[in-house]
Amino acid sequence: MPKLLVIMLDGISADSFARRRGYMPHLSALARRGLVVENLEAEVCGTSFPGRTSIATGALASDSGIYGNVIWDGEQFRHATPDDVRVPTLPALAQAAGKQSAVVGYGMIRPEDTDLFKAPWWAGAFIQRSRDTVPVPTAQSWRRAAEHIEARLEAAAHQTGIELPLLPDLGDKYAKSALGDAQIMGLAGAVLLAEQPDLMFTEVLLPDTAQHYAGYDTPEALWSLGYSDALVGQLLARLEGAGLLEQYTIAVLSDHGHSRIDQALHPEVIIPQTTFACEGSMLHVVPKNAAELTEIRARLAEYGVEEYSNAHVPAEQREQVYCFVAPDLYDFEYDPARPASEAVGEPILRSSHGIRPGLPGDHRFMVLAGAEVSPRVVGRAAANQVAPTLASALGISNKGFAGESLLEAVLG
């Protein structure tokens, strides 16, 4: 079986991939010779950490424990970490099957799940920052991941003329993301050439950043699509130049989509003194008692907010964590450094995700191309079909996953 390279492009929606293919010539070339999923459903919530975890595990959020970027730990909402993932990841399963796995810059996978590991360049954002006005406890798992250094990984980079750089604080969010992504993809290429692992996970963050702050389908967003595609093209060219491309099946996909946001709802104004966490257009709350939950429901309903099923929350937390969803084109926003004074206002994020599950805005795409993958178009697939499909492509067992591999009919 071929080896497998998984490249996650953060936040590219099914709509963008369908309508803006001209900005993505390298992905378009892959799509013409491979399996294309036009509408890949997002995990619930349709935010970054659940999406990354779903790709790497195939588990529903209620089973993986990663149901939001921020999760309830019994005392507070805090950012999820790789150590919170309750189920095996594909790199760990590959190791168990006797294959070498590498993770270069992909989030929500533990260093010990891999043979070679480099944390995401953005992991530092989840460690205490000097700009925080109120101290935030360090997420020890992210610190452990960020500080994890592999001597073999450094050697692989050095052999191809790449020195592991410290990412400078450029200030500009677009430049920082573009540089961080370029460094990660350059390092991924170095590791592929030097180590030739059976499995690699890597990622590009820029499309998510550009869309959040500039807006959906804006010039900045379209630039981010082209830039990300160019990074993919460079990586594939390095493999081809080294005579390794034919050894790899290439999977390129996103973790969630994106949608335009017109107005922001501010929970600290609508439901003050309530414990909550914003997940795009979804809101998790932990009421103190039944009376507070009743009041929360009534106050949010005044702004068109509806209660949503909390089935994506682990079973043991469903009596604590409740979920609500904003009206179309609204999201929930809260900045503890600058609390809002009005319930509704101009959004900081001009585009977002984690919208009402089932709406097409959170749908994403997937392309799988390789010597043993026949060209095929799948109109729609579930989030839990990604991991078993990747397992099939890698030649390891896809039994035990909740979803069915999309390659069953192709590879026979």
Short mmCIF file of C-alpha atoms in Angstrom, two decimals:
data_model
loop_
_atom_site.label_atom_id
_atom_site.label_comp_id
_atom_site.label_asym_id
_atom_site.label_seq_id
_atom_site.Cartn_x
_atom_site.Cartn_y
_atom_site.Cartn_z
CA MET A 1 0.00 0.00 0.00
CA PRO A 2 1.16 3.58 -0.60
CA LYS A 3 2.28 5.85 2.14
CA LEU A 4 -0.08 8.66 3.16
CA LEU A 5 0.38 12.43 3.39
CA VAL A 6 -2.48 14.33 5.05
CA ILE A 7 -2.58 18.11 4.55
CA MET A 8 -5.27 20.04 6.40
CA LEU A 9 -6.11 23.52 5.05
CA ASP A 10 -7.91 25.35 7.84
CA GLY A 11 -11.34 26.75 7.04
CA ILE A 12 -11.71 26.24 3.28
CA SER A 13 -15.41 25.66 2.71
CA ALA A 14 -17.05 23.37 0.19
CA ASP A 15 -18.43 26.49 -1.49
CA SER A 16 -14.99 28.09 -1.84
CA PHE A 17 -13.48 24.92 -3.25
CA ALA A 18 -16.31 24.58 -5.76
CA ARG A 19 -16.45 28.23 -6.91
CA ARG A 20 -12.87 29.41 -6.49
CA ARG A 21 -10.95 26.51 -8.01
CA GLY A 22 -9.06 28.97 -10.22
CA TYR A 23 -7.14 30.15 -7.17
CA MET A 24 -6.11 26.57 -6.42
CA PRO A 25 -4.49 25.03 -9.51
CA HIS A 26 -2.50 22.40 -7.59
CA LEU A 27 -5.54 21.18 -5.69
CA SER A 28 -7.53 21.22 -8.92
CA ALA A 29 -4.92 18.99 -10.56
CA LEU A 30 -5.13 16.56 -7.65
CA ALA A 31 -8.93 16.62 -7.83
CA ARG A 32 -8.92 15.72 -11.52
CA ARG A 33 -7.09 12.47 -10.82
CA GLY A 34 -8.52 11.51 -7.46
CA LEU A 35 -11.49 11.08 -5.16
CA VAL A 36 -13.30 14.35 -4.45
CA VAL A 37 -15.82 14.87 -1.65
CA GLU A 38 -17.76 17.97 -2.63
CA ASN A 39 -19.58 18.44 0.68
CA LEU A 40 -17.86 16.97 3.70
CA GLU A 41 -19.92 17.59 6.82
CA ALA A 42 -18.30 19.26 9.80
CA GLU A 43 -18.05 17.81 13.28
CA VAL A 44 -20.26 19.39 15.96
CA CYS A 45 -19.22 22.00 16.86
CA GLY A 46 -17.85 23.04 13.49
CA THR A 47 -14.80 24.68 15.05
CA SER A 48 -11.09 24.00 14.76
CA PHE A 49 -10.23 21.54 17.53
CA PRO A 50 -13.26 19.29 16.98
CA GLY A 51 -12.50 19.28 13.25
CA ARG A 52 -8.84 18.37 13.68
CA THR A 53 -9.69 15.69 16.22
CA SER A 54 -12.39 14.18 14.02
CA ILE A 55 -9.97 13.92 11.07
CA ALA A 56 -7.35 12.20 13.22
CA THR A 57 -9.70 9.85 15.11
CA GLY A 58 -12.96 9.30 13.24
CA ALA A 59 -14.80 9.61 16.55
CA LEU A 60 -17.84 11.72 17.29
CA ALA A 61 -17.14 14.67 19.56
CA SER A 62 -19.14 13.05 22.34
CA ASP A 63 -16.69 10.13 22.27
CA SER A 64 -13.45 11.97 21.61
CA GLY A 65 -14.21 14.56 24.31
CA ILE A 66 -13.33 17.45 21.96
CA TYR A 67 -16.69 19.12 21.35
CA GLY A 68 -15.35 22.67 21.10
CA ASN A 69 -12.18 24.70 21.01
CA VAL A 70 -13.01 25.24 24.67
CA ILE A 71 -14.30 22.42 26.87
CA TRP A 72 -15.68 22.16 30.41
CA ASP A 73 -13.34 20.44 32.88
CA GLY A 74 -15.79 20.35 35.77
CA GLU A 75 -14.69 23.69 37.17
CA GLN A 76 -14.13 26.01 34.22
CA PHE A 77 -14.14 26.30 30.46
CA ARG A 78 -10.61 26.02 29.09
CA HIS A 79 -8.94 25.35 25.74
CA ALA A 80 -8.92 21.71 24.74
CA THR A 81 -5.49 20.10 24.48
CA PRO A 82 -4.14 16.94 22.80
CA ASP A 83 -4.19 15.21 26.19
CA ASP A 84 -7.98 15.65 26.32
CA VAL A 85 -8.49 13.37 23.30
CA ARG A 86 -10.04 10.19 24.69
CA VAL A 87 -9.67 7.88 21.69
CA PRO A 88 -6.72 6.63 19.60
CA THR A 89 -5.39 8.83 16.81
CA LEU A 90 -4.39 7.61 13.35
CA PRO A 91 -0.67 8.23 13.97
CA ALA A 92 -0.88 6.05 17.09
CA LEU A 93 -2.81 3.35 15.18
CA ALA A 94 -0.21 3.48 12.41
CA GLN A 95 2.54 2.99 14.98
CA ALA A 96 0.70 0.00 16.41
CA ALA A 97 0.53 -1.46 12.88
CA GLY A 98 4.30 -1.18 12.54
CA LYS A 99 4.35 1.97 10.42
CA GLN A 100 6.36 5.14 10.98
CA SER A 101 4.23 8.22 11.59
CA ALA A 102 5.18 11.89 11.64
CA VAL A 103 3.25 14.98 12.69
CA VAL A 104 4.61 18.34 11.54
CA GLY A 105 2.53 21.28 12.70
CA TYR A 106 -0.84 19.52 13.00
CA GLY A 107 -2.82 20.20 16.15
CA MET A 108 -4.56 17.85 18.61
CA ILE A 109 -2.10 14.95 18.36
CA ARG A 110 0.25 14.04 21.23
CA PRO A 111 4.01 13.82 20.69
CA GLU A 112 4.05 10.23 21.95
CA ASP A 113 1.56 9.18 19.26
CA THR A 114 4.24 9.72 16.60
CA ASP A 115 7.80 8.79 15.68
CA LEU A 116 8.60 12.39 14.71
CA PHE A 117 6.75 15.40 16.08
CA LYS A 118 6.72 19.19 15.65
CA ALA A 119 4.03 21.22 17.40
CA PRO A 120 1.85 23.67 15.43
CA TRP A 121 3.49 27.07 15.07
CA TRP A 122 0.40 28.58 16.71
CA ALA A 123 0.70 26.44 19.87
CA GLY A 124 2.26 29.40 21.68
CA ALA A 125 -1.10 31.15 21.61
CA PHE A 126 -2.37 28.59 24.11
CA ILE A 127 0.47 29.23 26.56
CA GLN A 128 0.40 32.25 28.89
CA ARG A 129 0.99 35.39 26.82
CA SER A 130 2.60 38.58 28.03
CA ARG A 131 -0.20 40.64 26.50
CA ASP A 132 -2.90 39.01 28.63
CA THR A 133 -4.38 41.57 31.02
CA VAL A 134 -5.64 38.82 33.31
CA PRO A 135 -3.36 35.80 33.89
CA VAL A 136 -4.54 32.68 32.12
CA PRO A 137 -3.31 29.33 33.46
CA THR A 138 -0.77 27.68 31.20
CA ALA A 139 -2.12 24.69 29.31
CA GLN A 140 0.61 22.22 30.26
CA SER A 141 -0.22 19.89 27.39
CA TRP A 142 0.30 22.66 24.84
CA ARG A 143 3.52 23.71 26.56
CA ARG A 144 4.76 20.12 26.42
CA ALA A 145 3.88 19.93 22.73
CA ALA A 146 5.37 23.33 21.89
CA GLU A 147 8.65 22.55 23.65
CA HIS A 148 8.99 19.04 22.26
CA ILE A 149 12.10 18.92 20.04
CA GLU A 150 13.13 15.93 17.95
CA ALA A 151 16.84 15.62 17.18
CA ARG A 152 16.05 13.53 14.09
CA LEU A 153 13.58 16.16 12.92
CA GLU A 154 16.19 18.90 13.28
CA ALA A 155 18.67 16.74 11.40
CA ALA A 156 16.20 16.13 8.59
CA ALA A 157 15.66 19.85 8.23
CA HIS A 158 19.38 20.58 8.30
CA GLN A 159 20.09 18.02 5.57
CA THR A 160 17.90 19.96 3.15
CA GLY A 161 19.24 23.37 4.14
CA ILE A 162 16.38 24.29 6.47
CA GLU A 163 17.12 25.55 9.95
CA LEU A 164 14.28 25.44 12.46
CA PRO A 165 13.50 29.15 12.93
CA LEU A 166 11.87 30.89 15.85
CA LEU A 167 8.77 32.54 14.50
CA PRO A 168 9.16 36.31 14.92
CA ASP A 169 6.27 38.36 16.27
CA LEU A 170 5.45 40.31 13.13
CA GLY A 171 2.37 41.92 14.62
CA ASP A 172 0.35 41.59 11.43
CA LYS A 173 -1.84 38.52 11.79
CA TYR A 174 -1.78 37.69 8.07
CA ALA A 175 1.99 37.90 7.75
CA LYS A 176 2.54 35.86 10.88
CA SER A 177 0.19 33.13 9.73
CA ALA A 178 1.67 33.08 6.21
CA LEU A 179 5.21 32.81 7.58
CA GLY A 180 4.30 30.18 10.16
CA ASP A 181 2.56 28.07 7.52
CA ALA A 182 5.48 28.39 5.10
CA GLN A 183 7.91 27.27 7.77
CA ILE A 184 5.79 24.28 8.76
CA MET A 185 5.28 23.15 5.17
CA GLY A 186 8.98 23.60 4.45
CA LEU A 187 9.81 21.47 7.45
CA ALA A 188 7.22 18.87 6.40
CA GLY A 189 8.99 18.59 3.05
CA ALA A 190 12.35 18.19 4.74
CA VAL A 191 11.05 15.37 6.93
CA LEU A 192 9.37 13.64 4.00
CA LEU A 193 12.59 13.64 2.01
CA ALA A 194 14.89 12.64 4.87
CA GLU A 195 12.69 10.15 6.74
CA GLN A 196 10.06 9.04 4.20
CA PRO A 197 7.50 8.22 6.92
CA ASP A 198 4.56 5.98 6.15
CA LEU A 199 2.15 8.61 7.47
CA MET A 200 2.43 12.37 7.88
CA PHE A 201 -0.06 14.91 9.19
CA THR A 202 0.56 18.62 8.53
CA GLU A 203 -1.58 21.74 8.17
CA VAL A 204 -1.95 25.32 6.91
CA LEU A 205 -3.78 27.87 9.09
CA LEU A 206 -3.91 30.98 6.90
CA PRO A 207 -7.34 30.63 5.21
CA ASP A 208 -9.06 30.56 8.59
CA THR A 209 -7.22 33.66 9.81
CA ALA A 210 -7.83 35.65 6.62
CA GLN A 211 -11.54 34.86 6.51
CA HIS A 212 -12.12 35.57 10.19
CA TYR A 213 -10.69 39.08 10.03
CA ALA A 214 -11.22 40.13 6.41
CA GLY A 215 -14.46 38.33 5.65
CA TYR A 216 -15.70 35.50 3.49
CA ASP A 217 -14.81 35.59 -0.21
CA THR A 218 -12.94 38.89 0.18
CA PRO A 219 -9.69 39.66 -1.70
CA GLU A 220 -7.71 38.71 1.41
CA ALA A 221 -9.60 35.43 1.70
CA LEU A 222 -9.02 34.59 -1.95
CA TRP A 223 -5.32 35.43 -1.60
CA SER A 224 -5.16 32.98 1.30
CA LEU A 225 -6.62 30.23 -0.90
CA GLY A 226 -3.98 30.83 -3.56
CA TYR A 227 -1.17 31.04 -1.03
CA SER A 228 -2.22 27.79 0.63
CA ASP A 229 -2.48 26.07 -2.73
CA ALA A 230 1.03 27.27 -3.59
CA LEU A 231 2.39 25.75 -0.38
CA VAL A 232 0.76 22.44 -1.30
CA GLY A 233 2.22 22.68 -4.79
CA GLN A 234 5.72 23.34 -3.44
CA LEU A 235 5.49 20.36 -1.10
CA LEU A 236 4.35 18.03 -3.88
CA ALA A 237 7.07 19.37 -6.19
CA ARG A 238 9.70 18.52 -3.60
CA LEU A 239 8.37 14.98 -3.38
CA GLU A 240 8.31 14.67 -7.15
CA GLY A 241 11.82 16.05 -7.52
CA ALA A 242 13.09 13.45 -5.06
CA GLY A 243 11.28 10.64 -6.88
CA LEU A 244 8.99 10.02 -3.91
CA LEU A 245 5.63 11.38 -5.07
CA GLU A 246 4.38 8.07 -6.48
CA GLN A 247 4.93 6.43 -3.09
CA TYR A 248 2.33 8.66 -1.41
CA THR A 249 -1.41 8.93 -1.48
CA ILE A 250 -2.18 12.62 -0.90
CA ALA A 251 -5.18 13.67 1.20
CA VAL A 252 -6.04 17.37 1.30
CA LEU A 253 -9.05 18.56 3.26
CA SER A 254 -10.31 21.22 5.61
CA ASP A 255 -11.53 21.03 9.19
CA HIS A 256 -14.65 23.17 8.72
CA GLY A 257 -16.11 25.77 6.38
CA HIS A 258 -16.74 29.50 6.80
CA SER A 259 -19.76 31.82 6.64
CA ARG A 260 -20.34 35.56 6.58
CA ILE A 261 -21.11 37.17 9.93
CA ASP A 262 -23.08 40.43 10.09
CA GLN A 263 -23.69 40.89 13.81
CA ALA A 264 -22.16 39.67 17.05
CA LEU A 265 -24.10 38.67 20.18
CA HIS A 266 -22.34 39.42 23.47
CA PRO A 267 -23.19 36.84 26.15
CA GLU A 268 -21.62 38.87 28.96
CA VAL A 269 -24.37 41.45 28.40
CA ILE A 270 -27.28 39.11 27.65
CA ILE A 271 -26.60 36.54 30.37
CA PRO A 272 -24.26 38.24 32.87
CA GLN A 273 -22.74 36.17 35.69
CA THR A 274 -23.30 33.03 33.60
CA THR A 275 -20.47 30.62 32.84
CA PHE A 276 -20.27 30.31 29.06
CA ALA A 277 -17.97 29.59 26.12
CA CYS A 278 -18.37 30.92 22.56
CA GLU A 279 -17.96 28.53 19.63
CA GLY A 280 -18.71 30.61 16.57
CA SER A 281 -22.48 30.71 16.25
CA MET A 282 -22.87 28.15 19.02
CA LEU A 283 -22.75 28.83 22.74
CA HIS A 284 -22.10 26.44 25.60
CA VAL A 285 -23.33 27.41 29.05
CA VAL A 286 -23.08 25.84 32.49
CA PRO A 287 -25.99 27.08 34.62
CA LYS A 288 -25.74 26.99 38.40
CA ASN A 289 -29.19 25.46 38.77
CA ALA A 290 -32.50 24.85 36.98
CA ALA A 291 -33.76 28.35 37.72
CA GLU A 292 -30.73 29.94 36.06
CA LEU A 293 -31.11 27.66 33.03
CA THR A 294 -34.72 28.82 32.65
CA GLU A 295 -33.58 32.45 32.81
CA ILE A 296 -30.80 31.83 30.29
CA ARG A 297 -33.26 30.30 27.85
CA ALA A 298 -35.61 33.26 28.15
CA ARG A 299 -32.93 35.95 27.80
CA LEU A 300 -31.26 34.33 24.80
CA ALA A 301 -34.64 33.79 23.12
CA GLU A 302 -35.15 37.56 23.08
CA TYR A 303 -32.35 37.71 20.51
CA GLY A 304 -33.56 34.84 18.37
CA VAL A 305 -31.18 32.34 19.98
CA GLU A 306 -32.49 28.78 20.15
CA GLU A 307 -31.51 25.92 22.39
CA TYR A 308 -29.74 23.13 20.54
CA SER A 309 -29.17 19.48 21.41
CA ASN A 310 -26.12 18.85 23.58
CA ALA A 311 -25.70 15.30 22.24
CA HIS A 312 -22.20 16.27 21.02
CA VAL A 313 -21.13 16.77 24.65
CA PRO A 314 -19.79 13.67 26.47
CA ALA A 315 -22.64 11.85 28.21
CA GLU A 316 -21.37 12.53 31.74
CA GLN A 317 -21.49 16.30 31.13
CA ARG A 318 -24.94 16.64 29.58
CA GLU A 319 -26.52 17.59 32.90
CA GLN A 320 -23.99 20.41 33.18
CA VAL A 321 -23.24 21.77 29.69
CA TYR A 322 -26.10 23.11 27.54
CA CYS A 323 -25.91 24.39 23.98
CA PHE A 324 -27.54 27.28 22.12
CA VAL A 325 -27.31 28.46 18.51
CA ALA A 326 -27.48 32.02 17.13
CA PRO A 327 -29.65 33.15 14.22
CA ASP A 328 -28.19 33.06 10.72
CA LEU A 329 -25.37 35.58 10.11
CA TYR A 330 -24.84 36.07 13.86
CA ASP A 331 -22.08 34.70 16.06
CA PHE A 332 -21.21 34.88 19.77
CA GLU A 333 -18.19 36.97 20.69
CA TYR A 334 -16.53 37.75 24.00
CA ASP A 335 -13.23 39.51 24.66
CA PRO A 336 -12.45 39.52 28.39
CA ALA A 337 -10.00 42.38 27.88
CA ARG A 338 -12.73 44.52 26.32
CA PRO A 339 -16.17 43.50 27.59
CA ALA A 340 -19.05 44.76 25.50
CA SER A 341 -21.64 47.24 26.74
CA GLU A 342 -24.35 46.33 24.21
CA ALA A 343 -26.00 42.98 23.62
CA VAL A 344 -25.58 43.19 19.83
CA GLY A 345 -22.79 44.90 17.94
CA GLU A 346 -20.39 44.91 15.03
CA PRO A 347 -18.50 41.62 14.86
CA ILE A 348 -14.76 41.39 15.29
CA LEU A 349 -14.85 38.28 13.14
CA ARG A 350 -16.30 39.06 9.70
CA SER A 351 -16.60 35.37 8.90
CA SER A 352 -16.85 32.39 11.18
CA HIS A 353 -17.85 28.77 11.60
CA GLY A 354 -19.53 26.60 14.18
CA ILE A 355 -22.88 27.65 12.75
CA ARG A 356 -26.10 25.66 13.16
CA PRO A 357 -25.13 22.04 12.39
CA GLY A 358 -26.39 20.84 9.04
CA LEU A 359 -26.23 24.21 7.30
CA PRO A 360 -23.92 24.15 4.26
CA GLY A 361 -21.72 27.01 5.47
CA ASP A 362 -19.70 24.64 7.65
CA HIS A 363 -19.35 22.03 4.92
CA ARG A 364 -15.82 21.48 3.67
CA PHE A 365 -14.05 19.47 0.98
CA MET A 366 -11.66 16.54 0.67
CA VAL A 367 -9.42 15.38 -2.16
CA LEU A 368 -7.66 12.01 -2.10
CA ALA A 369 -5.25 11.22 -4.94
CA GLY A 370 -2.75 8.43 -5.49
CA ALA A 371 -1.81 5.51 -7.66
CA GLU A 372 -4.45 3.24 -6.16
CA VAL A 373 -7.27 5.81 -5.97
CA SER A 374 -9.57 5.96 -8.98
CA PRO A 375 -11.13 9.31 -9.98
CA ARG A 376 -14.54 9.64 -8.38
CA VAL A 377 -16.85 12.37 -7.09
CA VAL A 378 -18.80 11.92 -3.86
CA GLY A 379 -21.51 14.50 -3.39
CA ARG A 380 -21.68 14.33 0.40
CA ALA A 381 -19.96 12.45 3.21
CA ALA A 382 -20.12 12.44 6.99
CA ALA A 383 -17.34 13.73 9.22
CA ASN A 384 -16.74 10.29 10.70
CA GLN A 385 -15.93 8.82 7.28
CA VAL A 386 -12.62 10.69 6.98
CA ALA A 387 -10.49 8.67 9.40
CA PRO A 388 -11.53 5.21 8.13
CA THR A 389 -10.91 6.44 4.58
CA LEU A 390 -7.40 7.56 5.56
CA ALA A 391 -6.84 4.22 7.31
CA SER A 392 -7.82 2.41 4.11
CA ALA A 393 -5.45 4.55 2.07
CA LEU A 394 -2.62 3.76 4.51
CA GLY A 395 -3.36 0.05 4.46
CA ILE A 396 -4.21 -0.34 8.14
CA SER A 397 -7.44 -1.70 9.57
CA ASN A 398 -10.46 0.58 9.36
CA LYS A 399 -12.48 -1.63 11.68
CA GLY A 400 -13.77 -0.09 14.86
CA PHE A 401 -14.47 3.34 13.36
CA ALA A 402 -17.98 4.73 13.59
CA GLY A 403 -18.06 5.66 9.91
CA GLU A 404 -17.48 3.75 6.68
CA SER A 405 -14.44 4.22 4.46
CA LEU A 406 -15.13 6.02 1.20
CA LEU A 407 -12.49 3.86 -0.47
CA GLU A 408 -14.25 0.55 0.04
CA ALA A 409 -15.95 0.73 -3.33
CA VAL A 410 -12.86 2.15 -5.05
CA LEU A 411 -10.16 -0.20 -3.78
CA GLY A 412 -12.44 -3.23 -3.45
#
